[in-house]
mmCIF file of C-alpha atoms in Angstrom:
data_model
loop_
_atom_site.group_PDB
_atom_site.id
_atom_site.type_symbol
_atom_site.label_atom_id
_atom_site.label_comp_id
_atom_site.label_asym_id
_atom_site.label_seq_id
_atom_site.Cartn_x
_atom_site.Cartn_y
_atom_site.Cartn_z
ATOM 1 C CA UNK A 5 16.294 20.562 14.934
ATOM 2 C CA UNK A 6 14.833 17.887 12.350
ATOM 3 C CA UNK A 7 14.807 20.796 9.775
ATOM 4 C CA UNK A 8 18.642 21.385 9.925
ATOM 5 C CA UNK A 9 19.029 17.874 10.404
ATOM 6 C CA UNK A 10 17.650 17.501 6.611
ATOM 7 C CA UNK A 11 19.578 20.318 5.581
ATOM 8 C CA UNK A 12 22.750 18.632 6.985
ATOM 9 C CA UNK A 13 22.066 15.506 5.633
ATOM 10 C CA UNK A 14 21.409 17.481 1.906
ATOM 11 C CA UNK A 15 24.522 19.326 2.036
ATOM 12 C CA UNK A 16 26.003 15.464 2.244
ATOM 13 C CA UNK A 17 24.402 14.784 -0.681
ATOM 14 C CA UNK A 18 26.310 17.101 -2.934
ATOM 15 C CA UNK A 19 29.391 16.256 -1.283
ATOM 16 C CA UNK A 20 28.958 12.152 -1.546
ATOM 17 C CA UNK A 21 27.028 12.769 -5.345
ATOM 18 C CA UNK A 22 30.715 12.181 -7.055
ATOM 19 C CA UNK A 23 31.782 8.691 -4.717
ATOM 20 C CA UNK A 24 32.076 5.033 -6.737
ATOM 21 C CA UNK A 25 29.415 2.497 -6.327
ATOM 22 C CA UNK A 26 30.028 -0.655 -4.746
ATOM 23 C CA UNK A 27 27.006 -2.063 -6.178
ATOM 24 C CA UNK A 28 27.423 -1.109 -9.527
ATOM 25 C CA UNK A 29 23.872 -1.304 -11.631
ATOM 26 C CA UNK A 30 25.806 -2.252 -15.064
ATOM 27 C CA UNK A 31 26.770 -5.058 -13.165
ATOM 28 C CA UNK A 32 22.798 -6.176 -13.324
ATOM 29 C CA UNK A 33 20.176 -6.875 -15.250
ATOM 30 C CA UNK A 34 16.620 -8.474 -14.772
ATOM 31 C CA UNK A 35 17.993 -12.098 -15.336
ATOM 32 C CA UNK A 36 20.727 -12.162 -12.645
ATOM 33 C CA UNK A 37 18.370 -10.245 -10.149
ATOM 34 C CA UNK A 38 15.975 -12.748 -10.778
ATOM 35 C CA UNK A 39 18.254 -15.613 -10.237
ATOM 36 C CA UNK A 40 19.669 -14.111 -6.639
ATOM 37 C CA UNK A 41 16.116 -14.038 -5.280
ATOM 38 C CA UNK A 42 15.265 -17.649 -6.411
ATOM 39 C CA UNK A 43 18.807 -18.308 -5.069
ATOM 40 C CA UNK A 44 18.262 -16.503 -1.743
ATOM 41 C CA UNK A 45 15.058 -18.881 -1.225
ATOM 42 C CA UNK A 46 12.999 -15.339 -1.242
ATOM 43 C CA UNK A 47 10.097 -16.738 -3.986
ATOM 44 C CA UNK A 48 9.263 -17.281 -7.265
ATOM 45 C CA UNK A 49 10.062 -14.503 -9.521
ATOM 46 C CA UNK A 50 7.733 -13.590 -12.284
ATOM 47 C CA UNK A 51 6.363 -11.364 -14.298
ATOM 48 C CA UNK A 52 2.855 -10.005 -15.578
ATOM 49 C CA UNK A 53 1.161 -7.855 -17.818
ATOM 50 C CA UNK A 54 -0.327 -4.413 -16.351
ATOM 51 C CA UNK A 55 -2.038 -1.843 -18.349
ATOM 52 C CA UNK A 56 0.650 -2.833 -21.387
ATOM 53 C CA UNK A 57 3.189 -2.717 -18.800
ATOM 54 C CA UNK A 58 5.172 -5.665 -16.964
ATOM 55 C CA UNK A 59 5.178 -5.646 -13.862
ATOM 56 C CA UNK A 60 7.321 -7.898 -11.220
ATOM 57 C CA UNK A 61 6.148 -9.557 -8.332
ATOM 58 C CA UNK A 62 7.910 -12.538 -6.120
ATOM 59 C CA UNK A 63 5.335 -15.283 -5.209
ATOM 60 C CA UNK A 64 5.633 -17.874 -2.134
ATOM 61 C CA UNK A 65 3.671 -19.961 0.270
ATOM 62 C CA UNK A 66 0.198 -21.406 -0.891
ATOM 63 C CA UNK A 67 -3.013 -20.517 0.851
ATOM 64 C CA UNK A 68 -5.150 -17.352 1.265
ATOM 65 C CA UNK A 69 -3.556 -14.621 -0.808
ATOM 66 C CA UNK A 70 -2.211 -11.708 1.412
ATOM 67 C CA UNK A 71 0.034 -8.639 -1.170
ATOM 68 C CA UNK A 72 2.566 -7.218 -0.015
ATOM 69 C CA UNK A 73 3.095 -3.642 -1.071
ATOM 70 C CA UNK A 74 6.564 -1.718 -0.997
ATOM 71 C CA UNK A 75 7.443 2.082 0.006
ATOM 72 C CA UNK A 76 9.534 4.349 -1.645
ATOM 73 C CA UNK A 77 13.139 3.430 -3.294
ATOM 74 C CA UNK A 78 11.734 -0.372 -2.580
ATOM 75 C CA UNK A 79 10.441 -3.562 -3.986
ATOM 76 C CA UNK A 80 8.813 -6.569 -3.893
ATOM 77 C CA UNK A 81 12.351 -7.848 -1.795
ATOM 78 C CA UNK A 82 11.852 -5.406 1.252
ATOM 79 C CA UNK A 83 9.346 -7.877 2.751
ATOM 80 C CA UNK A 84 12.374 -10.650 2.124
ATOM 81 C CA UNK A 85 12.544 -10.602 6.465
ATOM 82 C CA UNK A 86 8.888 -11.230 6.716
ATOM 83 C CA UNK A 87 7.870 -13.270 3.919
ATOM 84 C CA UNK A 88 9.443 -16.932 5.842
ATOM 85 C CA UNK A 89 6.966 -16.887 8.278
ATOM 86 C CA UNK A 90 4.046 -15.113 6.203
ATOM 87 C CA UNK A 91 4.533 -18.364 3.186
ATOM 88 C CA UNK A 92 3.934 -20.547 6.280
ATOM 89 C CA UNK A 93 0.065 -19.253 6.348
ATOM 90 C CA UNK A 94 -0.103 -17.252 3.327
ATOM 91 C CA UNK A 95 -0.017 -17.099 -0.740
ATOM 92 C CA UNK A 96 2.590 -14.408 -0.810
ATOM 93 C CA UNK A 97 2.690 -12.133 -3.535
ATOM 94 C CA UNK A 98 5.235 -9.323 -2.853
ATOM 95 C CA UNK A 99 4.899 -7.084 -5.424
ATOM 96 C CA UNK A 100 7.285 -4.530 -7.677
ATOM 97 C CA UNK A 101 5.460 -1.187 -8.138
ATOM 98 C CA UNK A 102 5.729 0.314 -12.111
ATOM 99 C CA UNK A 103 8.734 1.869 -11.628
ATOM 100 C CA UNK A 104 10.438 0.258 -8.785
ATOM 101 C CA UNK A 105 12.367 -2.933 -9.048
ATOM 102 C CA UNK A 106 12.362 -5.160 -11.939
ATOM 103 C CA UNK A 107 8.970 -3.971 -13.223
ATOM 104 C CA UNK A 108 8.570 -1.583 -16.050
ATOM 105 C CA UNK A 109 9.770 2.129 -15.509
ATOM 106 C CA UNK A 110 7.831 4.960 -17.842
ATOM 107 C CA UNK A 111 9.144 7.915 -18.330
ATOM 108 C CA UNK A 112 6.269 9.272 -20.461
ATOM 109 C CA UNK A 113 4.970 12.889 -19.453
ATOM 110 C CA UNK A 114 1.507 11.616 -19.431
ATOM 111 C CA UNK A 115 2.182 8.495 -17.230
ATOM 112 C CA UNK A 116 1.144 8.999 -13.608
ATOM 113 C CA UNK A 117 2.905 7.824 -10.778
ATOM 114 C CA UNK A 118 0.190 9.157 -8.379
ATOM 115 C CA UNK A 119 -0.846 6.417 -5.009
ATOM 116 C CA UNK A 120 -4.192 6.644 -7.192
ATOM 117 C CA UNK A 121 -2.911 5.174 -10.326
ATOM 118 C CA UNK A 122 -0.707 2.864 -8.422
ATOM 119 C CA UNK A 123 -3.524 1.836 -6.636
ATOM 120 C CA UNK A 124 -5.365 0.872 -9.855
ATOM 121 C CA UNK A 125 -2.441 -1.530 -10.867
ATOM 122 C CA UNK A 126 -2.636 -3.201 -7.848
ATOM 123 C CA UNK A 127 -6.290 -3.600 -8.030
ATOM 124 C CA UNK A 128 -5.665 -4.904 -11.727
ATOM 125 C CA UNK A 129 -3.170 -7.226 -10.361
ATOM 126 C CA UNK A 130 -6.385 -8.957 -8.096
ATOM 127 C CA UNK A 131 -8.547 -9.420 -11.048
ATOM 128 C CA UNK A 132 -6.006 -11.129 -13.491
ATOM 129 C CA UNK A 133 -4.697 -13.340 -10.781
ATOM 130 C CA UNK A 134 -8.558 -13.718 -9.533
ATOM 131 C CA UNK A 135 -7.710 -12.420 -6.234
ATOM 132 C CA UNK A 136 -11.096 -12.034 -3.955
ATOM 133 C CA UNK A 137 -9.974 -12.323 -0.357
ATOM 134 C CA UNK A 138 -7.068 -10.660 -0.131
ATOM 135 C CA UNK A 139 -5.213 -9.292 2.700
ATOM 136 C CA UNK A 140 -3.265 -6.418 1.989
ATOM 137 C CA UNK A 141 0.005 -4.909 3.954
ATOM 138 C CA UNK A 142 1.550 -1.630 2.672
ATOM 139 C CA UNK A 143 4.273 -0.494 4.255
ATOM 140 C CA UNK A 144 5.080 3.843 4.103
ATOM 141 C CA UNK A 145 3.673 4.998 0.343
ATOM 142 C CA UNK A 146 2.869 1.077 -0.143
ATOM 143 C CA UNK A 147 0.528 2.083 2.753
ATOM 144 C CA UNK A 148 -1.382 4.889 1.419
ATOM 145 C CA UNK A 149 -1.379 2.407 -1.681
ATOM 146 C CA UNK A 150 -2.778 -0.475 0.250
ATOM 147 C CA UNK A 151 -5.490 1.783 1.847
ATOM 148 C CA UNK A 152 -6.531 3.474 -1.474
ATOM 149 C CA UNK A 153 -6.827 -0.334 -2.975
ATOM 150 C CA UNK A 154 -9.498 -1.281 -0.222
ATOM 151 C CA UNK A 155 -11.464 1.822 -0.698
ATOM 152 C CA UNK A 156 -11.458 0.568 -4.578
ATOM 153 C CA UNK A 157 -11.880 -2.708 -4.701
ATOM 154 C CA UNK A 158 -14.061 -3.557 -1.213
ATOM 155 C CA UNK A 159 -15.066 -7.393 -2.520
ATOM 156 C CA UNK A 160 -11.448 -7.933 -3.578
ATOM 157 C CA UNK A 161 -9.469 -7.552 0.483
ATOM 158 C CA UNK A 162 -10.847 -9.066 3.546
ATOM 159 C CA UNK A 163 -8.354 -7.064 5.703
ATOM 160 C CA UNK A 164 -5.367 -4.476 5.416
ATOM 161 C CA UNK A 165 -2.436 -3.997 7.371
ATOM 162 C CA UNK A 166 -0.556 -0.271 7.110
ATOM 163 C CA UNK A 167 2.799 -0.322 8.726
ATOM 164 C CA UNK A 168 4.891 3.298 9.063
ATOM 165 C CA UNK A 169 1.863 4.161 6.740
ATOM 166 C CA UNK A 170 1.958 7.519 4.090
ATOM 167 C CA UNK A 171 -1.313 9.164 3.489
ATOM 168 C CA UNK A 172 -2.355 11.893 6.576
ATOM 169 C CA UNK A 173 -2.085 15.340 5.770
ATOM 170 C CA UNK A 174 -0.318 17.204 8.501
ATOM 171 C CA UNK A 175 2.527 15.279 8.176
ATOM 172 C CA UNK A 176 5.377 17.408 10.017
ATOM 173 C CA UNK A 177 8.641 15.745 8.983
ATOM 174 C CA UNK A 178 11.840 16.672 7.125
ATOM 175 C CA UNK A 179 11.249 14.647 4.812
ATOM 176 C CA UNK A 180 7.845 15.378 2.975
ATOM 177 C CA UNK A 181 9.319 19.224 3.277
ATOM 178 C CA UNK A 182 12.048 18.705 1.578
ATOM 179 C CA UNK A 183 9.996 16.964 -1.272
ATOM 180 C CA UNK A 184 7.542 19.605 -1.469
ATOM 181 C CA UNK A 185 10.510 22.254 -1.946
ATOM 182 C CA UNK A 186 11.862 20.192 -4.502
ATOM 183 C CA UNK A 187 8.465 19.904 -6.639
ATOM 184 C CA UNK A 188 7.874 23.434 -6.332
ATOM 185 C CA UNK A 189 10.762 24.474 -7.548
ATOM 186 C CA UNK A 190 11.364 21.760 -10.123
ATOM 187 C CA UNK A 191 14.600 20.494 -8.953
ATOM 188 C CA UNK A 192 14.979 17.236 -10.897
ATOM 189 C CA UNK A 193 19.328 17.677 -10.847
ATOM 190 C CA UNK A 194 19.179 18.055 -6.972
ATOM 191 C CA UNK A 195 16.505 15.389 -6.494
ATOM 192 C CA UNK A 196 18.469 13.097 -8.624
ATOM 193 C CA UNK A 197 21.802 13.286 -6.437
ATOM 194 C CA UNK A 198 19.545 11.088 -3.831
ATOM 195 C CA UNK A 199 19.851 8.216 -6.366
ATOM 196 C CA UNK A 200 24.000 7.444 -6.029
ATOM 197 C CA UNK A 201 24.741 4.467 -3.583
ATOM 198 C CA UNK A 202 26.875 7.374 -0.990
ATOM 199 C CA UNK A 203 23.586 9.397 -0.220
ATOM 200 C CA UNK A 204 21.082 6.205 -0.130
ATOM 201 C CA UNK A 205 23.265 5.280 2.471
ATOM 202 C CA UNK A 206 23.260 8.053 4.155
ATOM 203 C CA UNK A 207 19.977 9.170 4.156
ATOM 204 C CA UNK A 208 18.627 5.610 5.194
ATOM 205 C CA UNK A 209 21.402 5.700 8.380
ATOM 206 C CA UNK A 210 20.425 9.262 9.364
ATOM 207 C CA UNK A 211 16.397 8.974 8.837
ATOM 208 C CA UNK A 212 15.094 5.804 8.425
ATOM 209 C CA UNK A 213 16.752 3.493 10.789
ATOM 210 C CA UNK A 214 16.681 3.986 14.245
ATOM 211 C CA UNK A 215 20.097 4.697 16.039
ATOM 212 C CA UNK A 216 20.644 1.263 17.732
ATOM 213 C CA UNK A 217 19.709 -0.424 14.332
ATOM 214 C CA UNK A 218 22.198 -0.980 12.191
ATOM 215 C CA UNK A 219 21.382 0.104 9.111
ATOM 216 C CA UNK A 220 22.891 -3.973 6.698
ATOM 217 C CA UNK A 221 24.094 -3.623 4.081
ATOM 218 C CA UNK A 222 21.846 -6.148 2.166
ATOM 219 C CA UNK A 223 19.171 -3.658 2.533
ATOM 220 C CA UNK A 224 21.568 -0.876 0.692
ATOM 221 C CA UNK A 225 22.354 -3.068 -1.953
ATOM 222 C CA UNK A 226 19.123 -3.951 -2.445
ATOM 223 C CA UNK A 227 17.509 -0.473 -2.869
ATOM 224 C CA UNK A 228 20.714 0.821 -5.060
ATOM 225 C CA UNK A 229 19.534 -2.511 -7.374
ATOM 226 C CA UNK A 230 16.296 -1.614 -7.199
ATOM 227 C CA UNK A 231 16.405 1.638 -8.299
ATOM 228 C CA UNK A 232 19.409 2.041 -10.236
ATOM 229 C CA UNK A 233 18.858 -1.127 -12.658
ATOM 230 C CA UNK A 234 16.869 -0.900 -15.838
ATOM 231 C CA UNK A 235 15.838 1.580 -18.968
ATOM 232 C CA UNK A 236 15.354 4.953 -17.142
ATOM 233 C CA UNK A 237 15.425 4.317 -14.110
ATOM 234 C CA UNK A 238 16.593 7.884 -12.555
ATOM 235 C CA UNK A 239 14.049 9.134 -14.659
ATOM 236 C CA UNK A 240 11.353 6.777 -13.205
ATOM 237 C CA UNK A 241 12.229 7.585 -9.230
ATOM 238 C CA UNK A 242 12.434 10.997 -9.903
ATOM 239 C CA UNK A 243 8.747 11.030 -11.423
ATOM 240 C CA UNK A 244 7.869 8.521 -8.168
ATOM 241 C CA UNK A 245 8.948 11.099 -5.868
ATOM 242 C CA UNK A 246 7.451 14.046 -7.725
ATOM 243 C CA UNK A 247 3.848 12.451 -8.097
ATOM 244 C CA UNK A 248 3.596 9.962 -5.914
ATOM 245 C CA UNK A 249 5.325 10.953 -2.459
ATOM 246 C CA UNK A 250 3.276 12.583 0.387
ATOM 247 C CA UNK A 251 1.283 14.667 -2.568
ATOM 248 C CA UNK A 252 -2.289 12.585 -2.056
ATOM 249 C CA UNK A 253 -4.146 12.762 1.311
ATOM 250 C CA UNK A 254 -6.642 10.098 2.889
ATOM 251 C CA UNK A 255 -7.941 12.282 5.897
ATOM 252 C CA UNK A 256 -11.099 12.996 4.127
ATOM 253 C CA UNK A 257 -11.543 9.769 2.621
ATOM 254 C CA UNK A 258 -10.637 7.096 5.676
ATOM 255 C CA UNK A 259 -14.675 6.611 6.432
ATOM 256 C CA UNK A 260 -14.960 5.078 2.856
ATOM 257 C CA UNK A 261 -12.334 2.360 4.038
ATOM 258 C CA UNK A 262 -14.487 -0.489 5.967
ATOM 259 C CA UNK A 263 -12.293 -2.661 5.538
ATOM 260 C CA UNK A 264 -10.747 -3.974 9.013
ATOM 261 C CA UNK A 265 -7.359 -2.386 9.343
ATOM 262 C CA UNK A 266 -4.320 -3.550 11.503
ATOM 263 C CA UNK A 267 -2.127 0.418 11.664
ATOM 264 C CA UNK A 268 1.338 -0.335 12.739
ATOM 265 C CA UNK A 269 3.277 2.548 13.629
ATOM 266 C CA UNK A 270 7.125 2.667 15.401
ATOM 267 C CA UNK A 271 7.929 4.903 17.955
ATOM 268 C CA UNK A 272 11.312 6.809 16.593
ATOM 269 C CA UNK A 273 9.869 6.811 12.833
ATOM 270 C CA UNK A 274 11.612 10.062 11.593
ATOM 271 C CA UNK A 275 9.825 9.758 8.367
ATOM 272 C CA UNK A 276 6.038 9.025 9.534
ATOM 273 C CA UNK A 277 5.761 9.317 12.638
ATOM 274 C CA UNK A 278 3.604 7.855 15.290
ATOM 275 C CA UNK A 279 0.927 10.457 15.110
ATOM 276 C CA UNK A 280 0.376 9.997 11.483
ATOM 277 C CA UNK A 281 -0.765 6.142 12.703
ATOM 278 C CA UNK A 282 -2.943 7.295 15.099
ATOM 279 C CA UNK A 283 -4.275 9.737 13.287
ATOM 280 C CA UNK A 284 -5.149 6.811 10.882
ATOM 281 C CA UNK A 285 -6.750 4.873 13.488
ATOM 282 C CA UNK A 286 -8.802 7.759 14.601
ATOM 283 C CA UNK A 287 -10.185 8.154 11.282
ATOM 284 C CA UNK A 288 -10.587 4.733 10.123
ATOM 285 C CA UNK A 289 -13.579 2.566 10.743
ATOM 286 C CA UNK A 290 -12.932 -0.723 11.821
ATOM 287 C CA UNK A 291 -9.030 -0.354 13.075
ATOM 288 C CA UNK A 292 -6.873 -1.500 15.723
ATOM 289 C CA UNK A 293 -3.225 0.303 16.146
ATOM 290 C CA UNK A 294 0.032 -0.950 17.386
ATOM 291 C CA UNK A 295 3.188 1.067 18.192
ATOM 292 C CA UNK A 296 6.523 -0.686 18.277
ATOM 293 C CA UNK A 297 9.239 1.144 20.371
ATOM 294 C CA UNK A 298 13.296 1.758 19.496
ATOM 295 C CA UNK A 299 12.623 1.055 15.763
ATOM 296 C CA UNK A 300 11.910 3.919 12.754
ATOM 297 C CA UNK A 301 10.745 4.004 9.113
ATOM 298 C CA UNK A 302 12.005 0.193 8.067
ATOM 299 C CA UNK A 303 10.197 -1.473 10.661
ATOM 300 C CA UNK A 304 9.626 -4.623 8.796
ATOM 301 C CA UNK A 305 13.822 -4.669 8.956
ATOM 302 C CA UNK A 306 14.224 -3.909 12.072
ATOM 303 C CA UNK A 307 11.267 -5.456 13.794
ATOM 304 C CA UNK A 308 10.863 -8.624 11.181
ATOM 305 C CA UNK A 309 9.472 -11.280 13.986
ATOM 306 C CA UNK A 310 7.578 -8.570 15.511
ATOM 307 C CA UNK A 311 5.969 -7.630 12.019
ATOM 308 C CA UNK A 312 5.537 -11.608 11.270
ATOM 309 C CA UNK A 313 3.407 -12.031 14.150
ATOM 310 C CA UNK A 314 1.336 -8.547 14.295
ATOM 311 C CA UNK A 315 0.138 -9.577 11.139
ATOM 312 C CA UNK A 316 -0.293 -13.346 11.567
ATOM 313 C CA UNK A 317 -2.234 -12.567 14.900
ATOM 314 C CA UNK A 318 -4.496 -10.174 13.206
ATOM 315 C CA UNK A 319 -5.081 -12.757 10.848
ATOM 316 C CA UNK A 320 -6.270 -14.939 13.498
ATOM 317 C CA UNK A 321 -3.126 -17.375 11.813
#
C-alpha cells in the first residue's frame, strides 16, 4: 500500500512540476534571508569558512554548546520551534549543511555529499569554534550525520541526540526506494521535479507529517527558500539526494559510538520509521529510546515542547 502510495504521490509530481511559486527564490538572496531570521528572533546569523567553503549556521543562547544538525531539503531554521527553550540552557549553533540553506552549494563532480564527508565538516566546525563538549542532535540524515560525528571526534561531544534518525540498513519505506530507483537509473530530470514549491508540498503533506498535523506553511516556505535560493542550487539537492540519502549504513559501525545517545523515534514516521530507532538503540552502546505517538518524520514541528524537553531532560537541564 505504501509502495503505490509513492507512486501516487510521483505521478503528482509531474502533474504539479509546471504550477507558479508562491515563494518565489528570485525574490531572495542571502542578505534578506539573513535579515528575516534575525527579525524572527531565531539567532544570530553568520557565516564561516569550511574546507574553502562557507558555510551558514544561526547561533543563540550562551552556555554549553549543543549543534543542531538538519535533515534533508532543511537547514539550520528547522530547529526554529526548539531552539527558544534550548538558548535558555544551551549555546545553540543550528547549523546549514554545504549545500542546504545559505551555505555554499558545489556542484563539482568530485565534491562529495556523502553523511561521511558531511560529517567531517561538522567535525571541522568543533575545532575552529573550539568546541570540546558538545552535545549533538541530528534530526533524519542530520542523524546519521550526528552519529557518524561522535564516532569521529569522541573528545569533541559529551552526548548525542538522534531524532526520526537515517542510518539502519533495512530501511523498508517508500521513500529510500524510490531514491535508490532514481540513482540507479540516473534520473536527475525526474528527481529534479521534487524541487518546485507544488510537489514539496505535497510530498511533505502526504509523507512527512502525520494526518492530524497540519502540515504550516512557514515550514513550506522555508524549505522552498532553503533549497531553491542560491548559485546551483537544483544542482546541489540533486547531488544531496544522490550521495548522501539512505546510501551509508551504521549497523556495523554503532559499537564504535560510546557516546551516550538519547534515539527519538515517532510512531506514524512514514519516512523512518519506529523500527529503524530501535534498531539504533539495540545496536548502540550507551542509549536510551523514546517513541512519541500521532506525530511522523518532522517531529521537532510537530512535537516542538515535547522535543524541548526530551532533550533538556537528557541533559539533566
Amino acid at each position: 500500500m505504501k509502495f503505490f502510495r509513492l507512486i501516487l504521490v510521483f505521478a503528482l509530481l509531474f502533474s504539479m512540476s509546471g504550477c507558479s511559486f508562491k515563494y518565489n527564490p528570485a525574490d531572495y538572496n542571502a542578505s534578506t534571508i539573513q535579515n528575516e531570521i534575525e527579525t524572527a528572533g531565531i539567532g544570530k546569523s553568520s557565516f564561516i569558512e569550511i574546507d574553502n567553503l562557507n558555510m551558514h549556521f544561526i547561533e543563540s543562547g550562551e552556555g554549553d554548546p549543543i549543534i543542531l544538525i538538519h535533515g534533508w531539503l532543511c537547514w539550520g531554521a528547522f530547529w526554529k520551534k526548539v531552539t527558544p527553550s534550548l538558548s535558555e540552557n544551551f549555546h545553540v549553533y543550528a547549523l546549514d549543511l554545504i549545500g542546504h540553506g545559505l551555505s555554499d552549494k558545489p556542484v563539482d563532480d568530485n565534491f562529495s555529499y556523502s553523511t561521511e564527508a558531511q560529517a567531517r565538516r561538522v567535525v571541522e566546525f568543533m575545532k575552529k569554534k573550539a568546541i570540546t563538549n558538545a552535545v549533538i542532535v541530528g534530526h533524519s540524515m542530520g542523524g546519521e550525520i550526528a552519529a557518524k560525528t561522535a564516532i569521529m571526534a569522541p573528545d569533541r561531544v559529551n552526548a548525542a541526540v538522534l531524532i526520526c534518525a537515517a542510518g539502519m540498513k533495512d530501511n523498508p519505506q517508500s521513500l529510500p526506494s524510490f531514491i535508490r530507483i532514481a540513482r540507479a537509473m540516473h534520473l536527475e530530470p525526474i528527481i529534479a521535479l521534487f524541487f518546485s514549491e507544488p510537489a514539496i508540498r505535497q510530498f511533505t503533506q502526504e509523507l512527512m507529517f502525520y494526518g492530524e498535523n497540519a502540515m504550516p506553511e512557514e515550514f513550506v516556505k522555508d524549505v522552498v527558500l532553503a533549497n531553491l535560493t542560491g548559485k546551483n542550487a537544483k544542482k546541489a539537492v540533486y547531488k544531496v539526494t544522490v550521495e548522501g540519502l539512505f546510501k551509508d549504513f551504521l549497523n556495523e559501525r554503532c559499537a564504535e559510538m560510546k557516546t551516550k545517545t538519547l534515539v527519538i523515534s515517532a510512531t506514524d514516521d512514514l519516512i523512518v520509521p519506529p523500527a529503524m530507532g530501535r534498531e539504533y538503540n539495540s545496536l548502540l552502546p550507551d542509549s536510551t529510546y523514546m517513541e512519541f505517538d500521532k506525530a511522523g518524520h518532522m517531529l521537532p514541528w510537530e512535537r516542538p515542547k515535547d522535543v524541548s524537553r526530551a532533550i533538556l531532560a537528557f541533559c539533566g537541564r
